[in-house]
Amino acid sequence: MPQRRVRRAIFPAAGLGTRFLPITKAQPKEMLPLVDKPTIQYGVEEAIAAGIEQVIMVTGGGKRAIVDHFDRSLDLEFYLRERDRADLLQILAEVDALSDRVDLNYVQQRQPLGLGHAVWTARRLVEGEACAVLLADDVILGTVPVLKQLIDAHVETGATVLAVRRVAPDEVSRYGIVATGVRNGRLHEVLDTVEKPPLKEAPSDLAIFGRYVLTPEVLTALDSTDPGAGREIQLTDAIKSTIAGGRVVAVEFEGEYYDTGTIAGYLKSNLALALQRDDLREEMLAVIRELVSSAEVRA
Ligand code: G1P
């Protein structure tokens, strides 16, 4: 049996972030802060913790800030050293250390044709090996990184692996939804996938969250996947076409999910993460109580 490893992770990061306009007019949405770190950094940290050796960022125009964030800033280091700010230099060193632990590569998606197309853009860099895909909008924190949970399932089964979780009925049409067969603990056999179905057409309430391990067959299927939902080339459709030939499984993952893809979800994620920080909790609780009571007075 060939050794099953997953060394590479594709990070689609070419979206225009239109839900967040105007802040995303001249700034990538991946750089929006969660407390004091850009959203995409949580994803890179997760990939490293899952044993990924190479991150392939699929970017589009106007994403220079992502490249700069993971690069050294010699000017800033010089400025802080001159002022003896070892504390702040330490923060920069922590970001810098990420680039030491993983190779960061960038490929350009020259047209925004969908998630499937973004993954396909990175095909030459994954060289026929199973690879991970991480959607940085979906921040998932837990003891075992979700990507590690998926890679373990891939090593066990050799299959394409999807991260799934049950969602409320009013959320079903926002996600790719799976139909499942045989179940073994948290692992489900996948029988079908549907991208963003209306509730009444959804085969279950198990939704795909933004973590995948893809076998090379999925990348090959993307060569000939036609546009689907929203007239975009959908990763879900390419995965669906491999269910018969190869195998696809889903893992009901463990971890805290923070949806940063909508404005309300993003603001909630910031508050939730701030409340987990020892240096911010008390102050934030006081702020929240004050805001809630003044909103109640107005209502
Ligand atoms: C993408 C996928 C969808 C998945 C979702 C998870 O959709 O196409 O299948 O459920 O990510 O966040 P998007 O949210 O990019 O429209």
Short mmCIF file of C-alpha atoms and ligand atoms in Angstrom, two decimals:
data_model
loop_
_atom_site.label_atom_id
_atom_site.label_comp_id
_atom_site.label_asym_id
_atom_site.label_seq_id
_atom_site.Cartn_x
_atom_site.Cartn_y
_atom_site.Cartn_z
CA MET A 1 0.00 0.00 0.00
CA PRO A 2 1.46 3.41 -0.91
CA GLN A 3 2.19 5.60 2.08
CA ARG A 4 -0.68 8.02 2.54
CA ARG A 5 0.45 11.51 3.41
CA VAL A 6 -1.04 14.93 2.92
CA ARG A 7 1.73 17.49 2.59
CA ARG A 8 0.04 20.31 0.73
CA ALA A 9 -2.90 22.56 1.48
CA ILE A 10 -4.62 24.85 -1.01
CA PHE A 11 -6.04 28.09 0.44
CA PRO A 12 -8.52 29.67 -2.00
CA ALA A 13 -8.14 33.38 -1.27
CA ALA A 14 -9.13 35.09 -4.48
CA GLY A 15 -12.71 36.07 -3.57
CA LEU A 16 -13.76 39.68 -3.92
CA GLY A 17 -15.33 39.83 -0.46
CA THR A 18 -18.35 41.70 -1.78
CA ARG A 19 -20.39 40.97 1.38
CA PHE A 20 -17.99 43.19 3.29
CA LEU A 21 -17.87 46.22 0.99
CA PRO A 22 -16.68 48.90 1.40
CA ILE A 23 -13.94 47.52 3.73
CA THR A 24 -12.91 44.98 1.07
CA LYS A 25 -12.66 47.56 -1.72
CA ALA A 26 -8.89 47.89 -1.31
CA GLN A 27 -8.21 45.20 1.28
CA PRO A 28 -8.46 41.40 1.03
CA LYS A 29 -11.18 39.95 3.25
CA GLU A 30 -8.66 37.33 4.41
CA MET A 31 -6.81 40.17 6.18
CA LEU A 32 -9.81 41.31 8.24
CA PRO A 33 -8.84 40.96 11.91
CA LEU A 34 -10.18 38.47 14.41
CA VAL A 35 -9.22 40.40 17.54
CA ASP A 36 -5.61 41.16 16.52
CA LYS A 37 -4.73 38.50 13.94
CA PRO A 38 -5.88 38.39 10.31
CA THR A 39 -8.42 35.64 9.65
CA ILE A 40 -6.11 33.79 7.27
CA GLN A 41 -3.42 33.41 9.94
CA TYR A 42 -5.72 31.12 11.95
CA GLY A 43 -5.93 28.86 8.88
CA VAL A 44 -2.15 28.83 8.33
CA GLU A 45 -1.61 27.99 12.02
CA GLU A 46 -4.12 25.13 11.74
CA ALA A 47 -2.42 23.76 8.61
CA ILE A 48 0.97 23.78 10.34
CA ALA A 49 -0.48 22.07 13.42
CA ALA A 50 -1.93 19.40 11.09
CA GLY A 51 1.52 18.66 9.64
CA ILE A 52 1.14 20.49 6.30
CA GLU A 53 4.50 21.37 4.71
CA GLN A 54 3.38 23.54 1.83
CA VAL A 55 0.56 26.08 1.66
CA ILE A 56 -0.60 27.14 -1.78
CA MET A 57 -2.54 30.40 -1.65
CA VAL A 58 -4.75 30.99 -4.65
CA THR A 59 -4.99 34.75 -4.84
CA GLY A 60 -6.40 37.29 -7.25
CA GLY A 61 -5.71 40.97 -7.83
CA GLY A 62 -5.30 43.27 -4.83
CA LYS A 63 -4.06 40.59 -2.42
CA ARG A 64 -0.57 42.00 -1.85
CA ALA A 65 -1.31 42.48 1.87
CA ILE A 66 -1.48 38.68 2.37
CA VAL A 67 2.00 38.23 0.89
CA ASP A 68 3.35 41.10 3.00
CA HIS A 69 1.77 39.78 6.19
CA PHE A 70 3.69 36.50 6.00
CA ASP A 71 6.90 38.22 4.87
CA ARG A 72 9.39 39.96 7.17
CA SER A 73 9.08 43.68 7.64
CA LEU A 74 12.66 44.83 8.08
CA ASP A 75 11.60 48.49 8.41
CA LEU A 76 9.24 47.68 11.26
CA GLU A 77 11.79 45.44 12.96
CA PHE A 78 14.39 48.21 12.75
CA TYR A 79 11.94 50.77 14.15
CA LEU A 80 11.00 48.54 17.09
CA ARG A 81 14.60 47.54 17.84
CA GLU A 82 15.63 51.21 17.96
CA ARG A 83 12.95 51.72 20.61
CA ASP A 84 13.73 48.58 22.64
CA ARG A 85 10.29 47.08 22.05
CA ALA A 86 11.24 43.44 22.59
CA ASP A 87 7.58 42.67 23.40
CA LEU A 88 6.40 43.79 19.95
CA LEU A 89 9.38 42.24 18.17
CA GLN A 90 8.31 38.97 19.74
CA ILE A 91 4.87 39.27 18.08
CA LEU A 92 6.54 39.82 14.70
CA ALA A 93 8.86 36.86 15.33
CA GLU A 94 5.85 34.63 15.95
CA VAL A 95 4.33 35.49 12.55
CA ASP A 96 7.74 35.13 10.91
CA ALA A 97 8.17 31.68 12.45
CA LEU A 98 5.09 30.48 10.50
CA SER A 99 6.93 31.03 7.20
CA ASP A 100 9.85 28.99 8.57
CA ARG A 101 7.59 26.07 9.35
CA VAL A 102 5.69 25.92 6.06
CA ASP A 103 6.50 26.88 2.46
CA LEU A 104 4.10 29.51 1.22
CA ASN A 105 3.43 29.59 -2.50
CA TYR A 106 1.10 31.83 -4.43
CA VAL A 107 -0.76 31.19 -7.66
CA GLN A 108 -3.06 33.63 -9.39
CA GLN A 109 -6.66 32.82 -10.22
CA ARG A 110 -7.07 35.24 -13.10
CA GLN A 111 -10.86 35.01 -13.32
CA PRO A 112 -13.29 34.54 -10.40
CA LEU A 113 -14.98 31.40 -11.74
CA GLY A 114 -15.74 29.67 -8.44
CA LEU A 115 -14.23 27.54 -5.69
CA GLY A 116 -13.71 24.54 -7.98
CA HIS A 117 -11.83 26.72 -10.44
CA ALA A 118 -9.67 28.19 -7.63
CA VAL A 119 -8.63 24.69 -6.50
CA TRP A 120 -8.00 23.66 -10.12
CA THR A 121 -5.70 26.68 -10.54
CA ALA A 122 -3.31 25.05 -8.02
CA ARG A 123 -3.36 21.63 -9.75
CA ARG A 124 0.22 21.74 -11.09
CA LEU A 125 1.59 22.39 -7.61
CA VAL A 126 -0.02 19.34 -6.03
CA GLU A 127 1.58 16.92 -8.52
CA GLY A 128 -0.87 14.07 -8.38
CA GLU A 129 -0.82 13.73 -4.56
CA ALA A 130 -3.77 13.94 -2.18
CA CYS A 131 -4.00 17.53 -0.96
CA ALA A 132 -5.95 19.49 1.62
CA VAL A 133 -8.17 22.50 0.96
CA LEU A 134 -8.83 25.03 3.70
CA LEU A 135 -11.37 27.85 3.40
CA ALA A 136 -10.04 30.48 5.77
CA ASP A 137 -13.52 32.05 6.26
CA ASP A 138 -14.44 29.02 8.33
CA VAL A 139 -12.33 29.41 11.46
CA ILE A 140 -12.48 26.22 13.53
CA LEU A 141 -10.57 26.00 16.79
CA GLY A 142 -10.19 22.93 18.96
CA THR A 143 -7.79 20.60 20.66
CA VAL A 144 -7.18 18.54 17.51
CA PRO A 145 -7.00 20.73 14.37
CA VAL A 146 -9.90 19.86 12.03
CA LEU A 147 -7.48 19.39 9.16
CA LYS A 148 -5.65 16.79 11.27
CA GLN A 149 -8.98 15.01 11.91
CA LEU A 150 -9.52 14.87 8.11
CA ILE A 151 -5.96 13.78 7.30
CA ASP A 152 -6.25 10.95 9.86
CA ALA A 153 -9.47 9.82 8.13
CA HIS A 154 -7.72 9.96 4.75
CA VAL A 155 -4.77 7.92 6.01
CA GLU A 156 -7.26 5.36 7.34
CA THR A 157 -9.50 5.16 4.25
CA GLY A 158 -7.54 6.53 1.27
CA ALA A 159 -10.72 8.43 0.38
CA THR A 160 -11.57 12.05 -0.30
CA VAL A 161 -12.63 13.46 3.09
CA LEU A 162 -15.13 16.24 3.80
CA ALA A 163 -15.65 18.06 7.11
CA VAL A 164 -19.36 18.04 7.99
CA ARG A 165 -21.63 19.22 10.78
CA ARG A 166 -25.39 19.31 11.25
CA VAL A 167 -26.95 22.71 10.58
CA ALA A 168 -30.34 24.27 11.33
CA PRO A 169 -33.01 24.10 8.57
CA ASP A 170 -32.71 27.81 7.76
CA GLU A 171 -28.97 27.38 7.13
CA VAL A 172 -29.11 24.37 4.79
CA SER A 173 -29.24 26.41 1.55
CA ARG A 174 -25.98 28.22 2.44
CA TYR A 175 -23.86 25.07 2.27
CA GLY A 176 -22.91 22.01 0.26
CA ILE A 177 -25.01 19.16 1.71
CA VAL A 178 -24.15 15.45 1.77
CA ALA A 179 -26.28 12.31 1.63
CA THR A 180 -24.65 9.64 3.76
CA GLY A 181 -24.68 5.83 3.97
CA VAL A 182 -22.81 3.55 6.36
CA ARG A 183 -21.57 5.21 9.52
CA ASN A 184 -18.65 4.33 11.75
CA GLY A 185 -18.51 6.69 14.73
CA ARG A 186 -17.85 10.17 13.33
CA LEU A 187 -17.04 8.81 9.87
CA HIS A 188 -19.82 8.62 7.25
CA GLU A 189 -19.80 7.09 3.77
CA VAL A 190 -20.88 9.82 1.31
CA LEU A 191 -23.46 8.81 -1.30
CA ASP A 192 -24.17 12.20 -2.83
CA THR A 193 -23.29 15.89 -2.54
CA VAL A 194 -25.47 18.86 -3.53
CA GLU A 195 -24.29 22.46 -3.60
CA LYS A 196 -26.60 24.89 -1.76
CA PRO A 197 -29.91 23.03 -2.24
CA PRO A 198 -33.24 24.58 -1.27
CA LEU A 199 -34.29 23.05 2.06
CA LYS A 200 -36.92 20.79 0.52
CA GLU A 201 -34.39 19.28 -1.92
CA ALA A 202 -31.63 18.76 0.65
CA PRO A 203 -30.75 15.09 1.21
CA SER A 204 -29.85 15.72 4.89
CA ASP A 205 -28.86 18.42 7.36
CA LEU A 206 -25.16 17.49 7.21
CA ALA A 207 -23.35 20.50 5.75
CA ILE A 208 -19.85 20.69 4.31
CA PHE A 209 -17.58 23.10 6.20
CA GLY A 210 -14.43 24.56 4.71
CA ARG A 211 -11.96 21.70 5.14
CA TYR A 212 -11.29 18.94 2.60
CA VAL A 213 -8.75 16.28 1.74
CA LEU A 214 -8.98 15.64 -2.00
CA THR A 215 -7.66 12.60 -3.84
CA PRO A 216 -6.03 13.31 -7.25
CA GLU A 217 -9.24 12.07 -8.96
CA VAL A 218 -11.05 15.19 -7.78
CA LEU A 219 -8.41 17.44 -9.34
CA THR A 220 -8.74 15.47 -12.59
CA ALA A 221 -12.55 15.76 -12.41
CA LEU A 222 -12.17 19.54 -12.12
CA ASP A 223 -10.62 19.56 -15.63
CA SER A 224 -14.09 18.89 -17.03
CA THR A 225 -16.50 20.20 -14.36
CA ASP A 226 -19.06 22.57 -15.88
CA PRO A 227 -20.39 25.60 -14.02
CA GLY A 228 -23.12 24.65 -11.53
CA ALA A 229 -24.90 26.52 -8.72
CA GLY A 230 -24.51 30.28 -9.05
CA ARG A 231 -22.98 29.64 -12.53
CA GLU A 232 -19.64 28.91 -10.82
CA ILE A 233 -17.39 25.86 -11.14
CA GLN A 234 -18.23 24.07 -7.90
CA LEU A 235 -15.81 21.88 -5.94
CA THR A 236 -18.87 20.01 -4.63
CA ASP A 237 -19.77 18.95 -8.21
CA ALA A 238 -16.25 17.62 -8.93
CA ILE A 239 -16.32 15.65 -5.65
CA LYS A 240 -19.77 14.28 -6.53
CA SER A 241 -18.45 12.93 -9.86
CA THR A 242 -15.81 10.85 -8.03
CA ILE A 243 -18.21 9.16 -5.59
CA ALA A 244 -18.87 6.21 -7.90
CA GLY A 245 -15.27 5.64 -9.00
CA GLY A 246 -13.28 6.49 -5.92
CA ARG A 247 -14.63 6.86 -2.45
CA VAL A 248 -15.72 9.88 -0.51
CA VAL A 249 -16.22 10.00 3.25
CA ALA A 250 -17.27 12.72 5.67
CA VAL A 251 -16.04 13.38 9.18
CA GLU A 252 -18.34 15.01 11.74
CA PHE A 253 -15.58 17.19 13.10
CA GLU A 254 -14.94 18.32 16.66
CA GLY A 255 -14.12 21.97 17.32
CA GLU A 256 -15.57 25.44 17.84
CA TYR A 257 -16.76 26.97 14.58
CA TYR A 258 -16.56 30.73 13.90
CA ASP A 259 -18.28 31.84 10.72
CA THR A 260 -16.46 34.94 9.52
CA GLY A 261 -18.11 34.92 6.08
CA THR A 262 -21.06 37.18 6.98
CA ILE A 263 -21.00 40.52 8.79
CA ALA A 264 -23.03 39.27 11.76
CA GLY A 265 -20.98 36.06 11.98
CA TYR A 266 -17.75 38.02 11.74
CA LEU A 267 -18.71 40.44 14.53
CA LYS A 268 -19.88 37.56 16.73
CA SER A 269 -16.60 35.70 16.11
CA ASN A 270 -14.62 38.74 17.21
CA LEU A 271 -16.60 39.05 20.42
CA ALA A 272 -16.42 35.32 21.16
CA LEU A 273 -12.65 35.20 20.63
CA ALA A 274 -12.09 38.38 22.66
CA LEU A 275 -14.05 36.83 25.54
CA GLN A 276 -11.64 33.87 25.49
CA ARG A 277 -8.63 36.15 26.05
CA ASP A 278 -7.53 36.65 29.65
CA ASP A 279 -6.32 40.17 28.87
CA LEU A 280 -9.66 41.23 27.35
CA ARG A 281 -12.43 39.19 28.99
CA GLU A 282 -13.36 41.47 31.92
CA GLU A 283 -13.28 44.65 29.87
CA MET A 284 -15.28 43.11 27.03
CA LEU A 285 -17.90 41.71 29.38
CA ALA A 286 -18.40 45.16 30.87
CA VAL A 287 -18.64 46.69 27.39
CA ILE A 288 -21.18 44.10 26.23
CA ARG A 289 -23.35 44.52 29.36
CA GLU A 290 -23.31 48.28 28.96
CA LEU A 291 -24.22 48.08 25.26
CA VAL A 292 -27.02 45.58 25.89
CA SER A 293 -28.58 47.63 28.68
CA SER A 294 -28.45 50.89 26.71
CA ALA A 295 -29.99 49.09 23.68
CA GLU A 296 -32.77 47.80 25.97
CA VAL A 297 -33.44 51.30 27.28
CA ARG A 298 -33.83 52.57 23.70
CA ALA A 299 -36.08 49.64 22.63
C1 G1P B 1 -18.27 26.88 -0.07
C2 G1P B 1 -18.65 25.52 -0.66
C3 G1P B 1 -19.81 24.90 0.13
C4 G1P B 1 -19.43 24.82 1.59
C5 G1P B 1 -19.01 26.20 2.12
C6 G1P B 1 -18.47 26.10 3.54
O1 G1P B 1 -19.32 27.79 -0.29
O2 G1P B 1 -19.01 25.69 -2.04
O3 G1P B 1 -20.08 23.61 -0.37
O4 G1P B 1 -20.54 24.32 2.32
O5 G1P B 1 -17.98 26.77 1.32
O6 G1P B 1 -18.15 27.35 4.06
P1 G1P B 1 -19.16 29.39 -0.11
O7 G1P B 1 -19.42 29.67 1.35
O8 G1P B 1 -17.76 29.72 -0.54
O9 G1P B 1 -20.20 29.99 -1.01
#
